[in-house]
Coordinates of N, CA and C in Angstrom, one line a residue:
X1 N -10.1 19.5 -11.2 CA -10.1 18.2 -11.0 C -10.1 17.9 -9.7
X2 N -10.9 16.8 -9.4 CA -10.8 16.2 -7.8 C -9.7 15.3 -8.0
X3 N -9.0 15.0 -6.4 CA -8.5 13.9 -6.4 C -8.9 12.5 -7.0
X4 N -10.7 12.4 -6.5 CA -11.1 11.5 -7.0 C -11.1 11.0 -8.5
X5 N -11.3 12.2 -9.2 CA -11.1 12.4 -10.4 C -9.8 11.8 -11.0
X6 N -9.0 12.3 -10.5 CA -7.5 12.1 -10.8 C -6.8 10.5 -10.6
X7 N -7.6 10.3 -9.4 CA -7.4 8.4 -9.1 C -8.3 8.0 -10.1
X8 N -9.2 8.0 -10.3 CA -9.8 7.1 -11.5 C -9.1 7.6 -13.4
X9 N -8.8 8.9 -13.6 CA -8.4 8.4 -14.4 C -7.3 8.0 -14.7
X10 N -6.0 7.9 -13.3 CA -5.0 7.3 -13.7 C -5.5 6.0 -13.7
X11 N -6.4 5.0 -12.4 CA -6.6 4.1 -12.9 C -6.9 3.5 -14.6
X12 N -7.4 4.2 -15.1 CA -7.4 4.0 -16.3 C -6.5 3.8 -17.2
X13 N -5.6 4.6 -16.8 CA -4.3 4.4 -17.1 C -3.5 3.6 -16.9
X14 N -3.3 2.5 -15.9 CA -2.9 2.1 -15.5 C -1.4 1.0 -16.3
X15 N -2.3 0.4 -17.5 CA -1.8 -0.4 -18.2 C -0.6 0.3 -18.8
X16 N -1.1 1.6 -19.4 CA -0.1 2.2 -20.1 C 1.1 2.5 -19.1
X17 N 0.7 3.0 -18.3 CA 1.8 3.3 -17.1 C 3.3 2.2 -16.6
X18 N 2.4 1.3 -16.6 CA 3.0 0.0 -16.9 C 3.8 -0.4 -17.6
X19 N 3.2 -0.1 -18.8 CA 3.6 0.0 -20.3 C 5.4 0.6 -20.2
X20 N 5.4 1.6 -19.8 CA 6.4 2.3 -19.3 C 7.3 2.0 -18.9
X21 N 6.9 1.6 -17.8 CA 8.0 1.0 -16.4 C 8.4 -0.4 -17.3
X22 N 7.9 -0.9 -18.0 CA 8.8 -2.3 -18.5 C 9.3 -2.2 -19.7
X23 N 8.8 -1.1 -20.5 CA 10.4 -0.4 -21.6 C 11.1 -0.3 -20.9
X24 N 11.3 0.8 -19.6 CA 12.9 1.3 -19.0 C 13.2 -0.2 -17.9
X25 N 12.8 -1.1 -18.2 CA 13.6 -2.1 -17.3 C 12.8 -2.3 -15.6
X26 N 12.1 -1.4 -15.3 CA 11.4 -1.0 -14.1 C 10.1 -2.2 -13.7
X27 N 10.2 -2.8 -12.5 CA 9.1 -3.0 -12.3 C 8.7 -1.9 -11.0
X28 N 7.5 -2.1 -10.5 CA 6.7 -1.5 -9.3 C 7.9 -1.9 -8.4
X29 N 8.2 -3.0 -7.8 CA 8.7 -3.3 -6.8 C 9.9 -2.4 -6.8
X30 N 10.7 -2.4 -7.8 CA 12.0 -2.0 -8.4 C 12.4 -0.4 -7.9
X31 N 11.2 0.1 -8.8 CA 10.9 1.5 -8.7 C 10.9 2.2 -6.8
X32 N 10.0 1.0 -6.5 CA 9.5 1.3 -4.6 C 11.0 1.0 -3.9
X33 N 11.9 0.4 -4.5 CA 13.4 -0.1 -3.4 C 14.1 1.2 -3.8
X34 N 14.5 2.1 -5.4 CA 15.1 2.9 -5.4 C 14.6 4.2 -5.0
X35 N 13.1 4.8 -4.6 CA 12.7 5.6 -3.8 C 12.5 5.5 -2.5
X36 N 12.5 4.0 -1.9 CA 12.1 4.1 -0.4 C 11.0 3.7 -0.2
X37 N 10.0 3.4 -0.7 CA 8.4 3.2 -0.5 C 8.4 1.7 -1.1
X38 N 7.3 1.5 -0.6 CA 6.7 -0.4 -0.6 C 6.4 -0.5 -2.4
X39 N 6.6 -1.5 -2.3 CA 6.2 -2.0 -4.1 C 4.1 -1.6 -3.6
X40 N 3.8 -2.2 -2.2 CA 2.0 -1.6 -2.5 C 2.0 -0.4 -2.7
X41 N 2.7 0.5 -2.7 CA 2.4 1.9 -2.6 C 2.6 2.3 -3.7
X42 N 3.4 1.8 -4.3 CA 3.7 2.2 -6.0 C 2.8 1.4 -6.7
X43 N 2.4 0.5 -6.4 CA 0.8 0.1 -6.8 C -0.4 0.5 -6.3
X44 N -0.6 1.1 -5.6 CA -1.7 1.7 -4.9 C -1.9 3.1 -5.6
X45 N -0.5 3.6 -5.9 CA -0.7 5.0 -6.7 C -0.8 4.9 -8.1
X46 N -0.3 3.6 -8.7 CA -0.7 3.6 -10.2 C -2.1 3.3 -10.6
X47 N -2.4 2.0 -9.2 CA -4.3 2.2 -9.3 C -5.1 2.9 -9.3
X48 N -4.7 4.3 -8.6 CA -5.1 5.6 -8.7 C -5.7 5.7 -7.2
X49 N -5.4 4.8 -6.2 CA -6.2 4.4 -4.8 C -5.0 5.4 -3.9
X50 N -4.3 6.0 -4.3 CA -3.3 6.9 -3.3 C -2.6 7.5 -4.3
X51 N -2.3 8.6 -3.8 CA -2.0 9.4 -4.7 C -0.6 10.3 -4.2
X52 N 0.3 9.5 -3.7 CA 1.7 9.2 -3.2 C 3.0 10.7 -4.2
X53 N 3.1 11.8 -3.8 CA 3.6 12.7 -4.7 C 5.5 12.2 -4.9
X54 N 5.8 11.1 -3.7 CA 6.8 10.9 -4.4 C 7.0 9.7 -5.2
X55 N 5.8 8.7 -5.5 CA 6.0 8.1 -6.2 C 5.5 8.7 -7.5
X56 N 4.5 9.8 -7.3 CA 4.1 10.3 -8.7 C 5.7 11.1 -9.5
X57 N 6.2 11.5 -8.9 CA 7.6 11.8 -9.1 C 8.5 10.9 -9.6
X58 N 8.3 9.8 -9.0 CA 9.3 8.6 -9.3 C 8.9 8.3 -10.8
X59 N 7.3 8.4 -10.9 CA 7.1 8.1 -11.8 C 7.6 9.1 -13.4
X60 N 7.2 10.2 -12.7 CA 7.5 11.3 -13.7 C 9.0 11.2 -14.5
X61 N 9.8 11.1 -13.1 CA 11.4 10.7 -13.5 C 11.9 9.8 -14.4
X62 N 10.8 8.8 -14.4 CA 10.9 7.1 -15.1 C 10.9 7.4 -16.5
X63 N 10.0 7.9 -16.8 CA 9.9 8.5 -18.1 C 8.6 8.1 -18.7
X64 N 7.6 8.5 -17.5 CA 6.2 8.1 -17.5 C 5.6 9.4 -17.7
X65 N 5.0 10.0 -19.0 CA 4.2 11.1 -19.4 C 3.3 11.7 -18.7
X66 N 3.5 12.6 -18.6 CA 2.1 13.5 -17.2 C 0.8 13.2 -17.8
X67 N 0.4 12.8 -19.1 CA -0.8 12.4 -19.6 C -1.3 11.4 -18.6
X68 N -0.5 10.6 -18.5 CA -1.1 9.0 -17.5 C -1.0 9.2 -15.9
X69 N -0.5 10.6 -15.5 CA -0.1 10.5 -14.1 C -1.4 11.4 -13.4
X70 N -2.2 12.3 -13.5 CA -3.1 13.1 -13.3 C -2.8 12.9 -12.0
X71 N -2.0 13.6 -11.3 CA -1.6 14.6 -10.0 C -2.3 15.1 -9.7
X72 N -2.5 15.4 -8.9 CA -3.8 16.4 -7.9 C -3.1 17.3 -7.8
X73 N -1.9 17.2 -7.2 CA -0.8 19.1 -6.6 C -0.6 19.4 -8.3
X74 N -0.7 18.8 -9.2 CA -1.1 19.8 -10.7 C -2.6 20.3 -11.2
X75 N -3.0 19.1 -10.9 CA -4.5 19.7 -11.2 C -4.8 20.5 -10.4
X76 N -4.9 20.6 -8.9 CA -5.4 21.6 -8.3 C -4.4 23.4 -8.9
X77 N -3.3 23.1 -9.1 CA -2.9 24.5 -9.5 C -3.0 24.8 -11.2
X78 N -3.5 24.1 -11.7 CA -4.2 24.4 -13.1 C -5.3 24.9 -13.0
X79 N -6.1 24.5 -11.7 CA -7.3 25.0 -11.5 C -7.3 27.0 -10.8
X80 N -6.7 26.7 -10.3 CA -6.3 28.0 -10.0 C -5.9 28.9 -10.5

């Protein structure tokens, strides 16, 4: 899976990702503060525009299921 495909699929899952964060009482701003990045980077990663490993790992650690993350690092590993 290419980075572009990962981004497109994560964009399609963006509302599901946000719903998980809301369930956990987290906003994208708060997640960004906790990991030392901007809310804009968190938002861009959730929307599939960026693929920040730090944000993807934080989303994973916050309980977002792998099926919504479409992490290019893992897609690349699976393809190998």
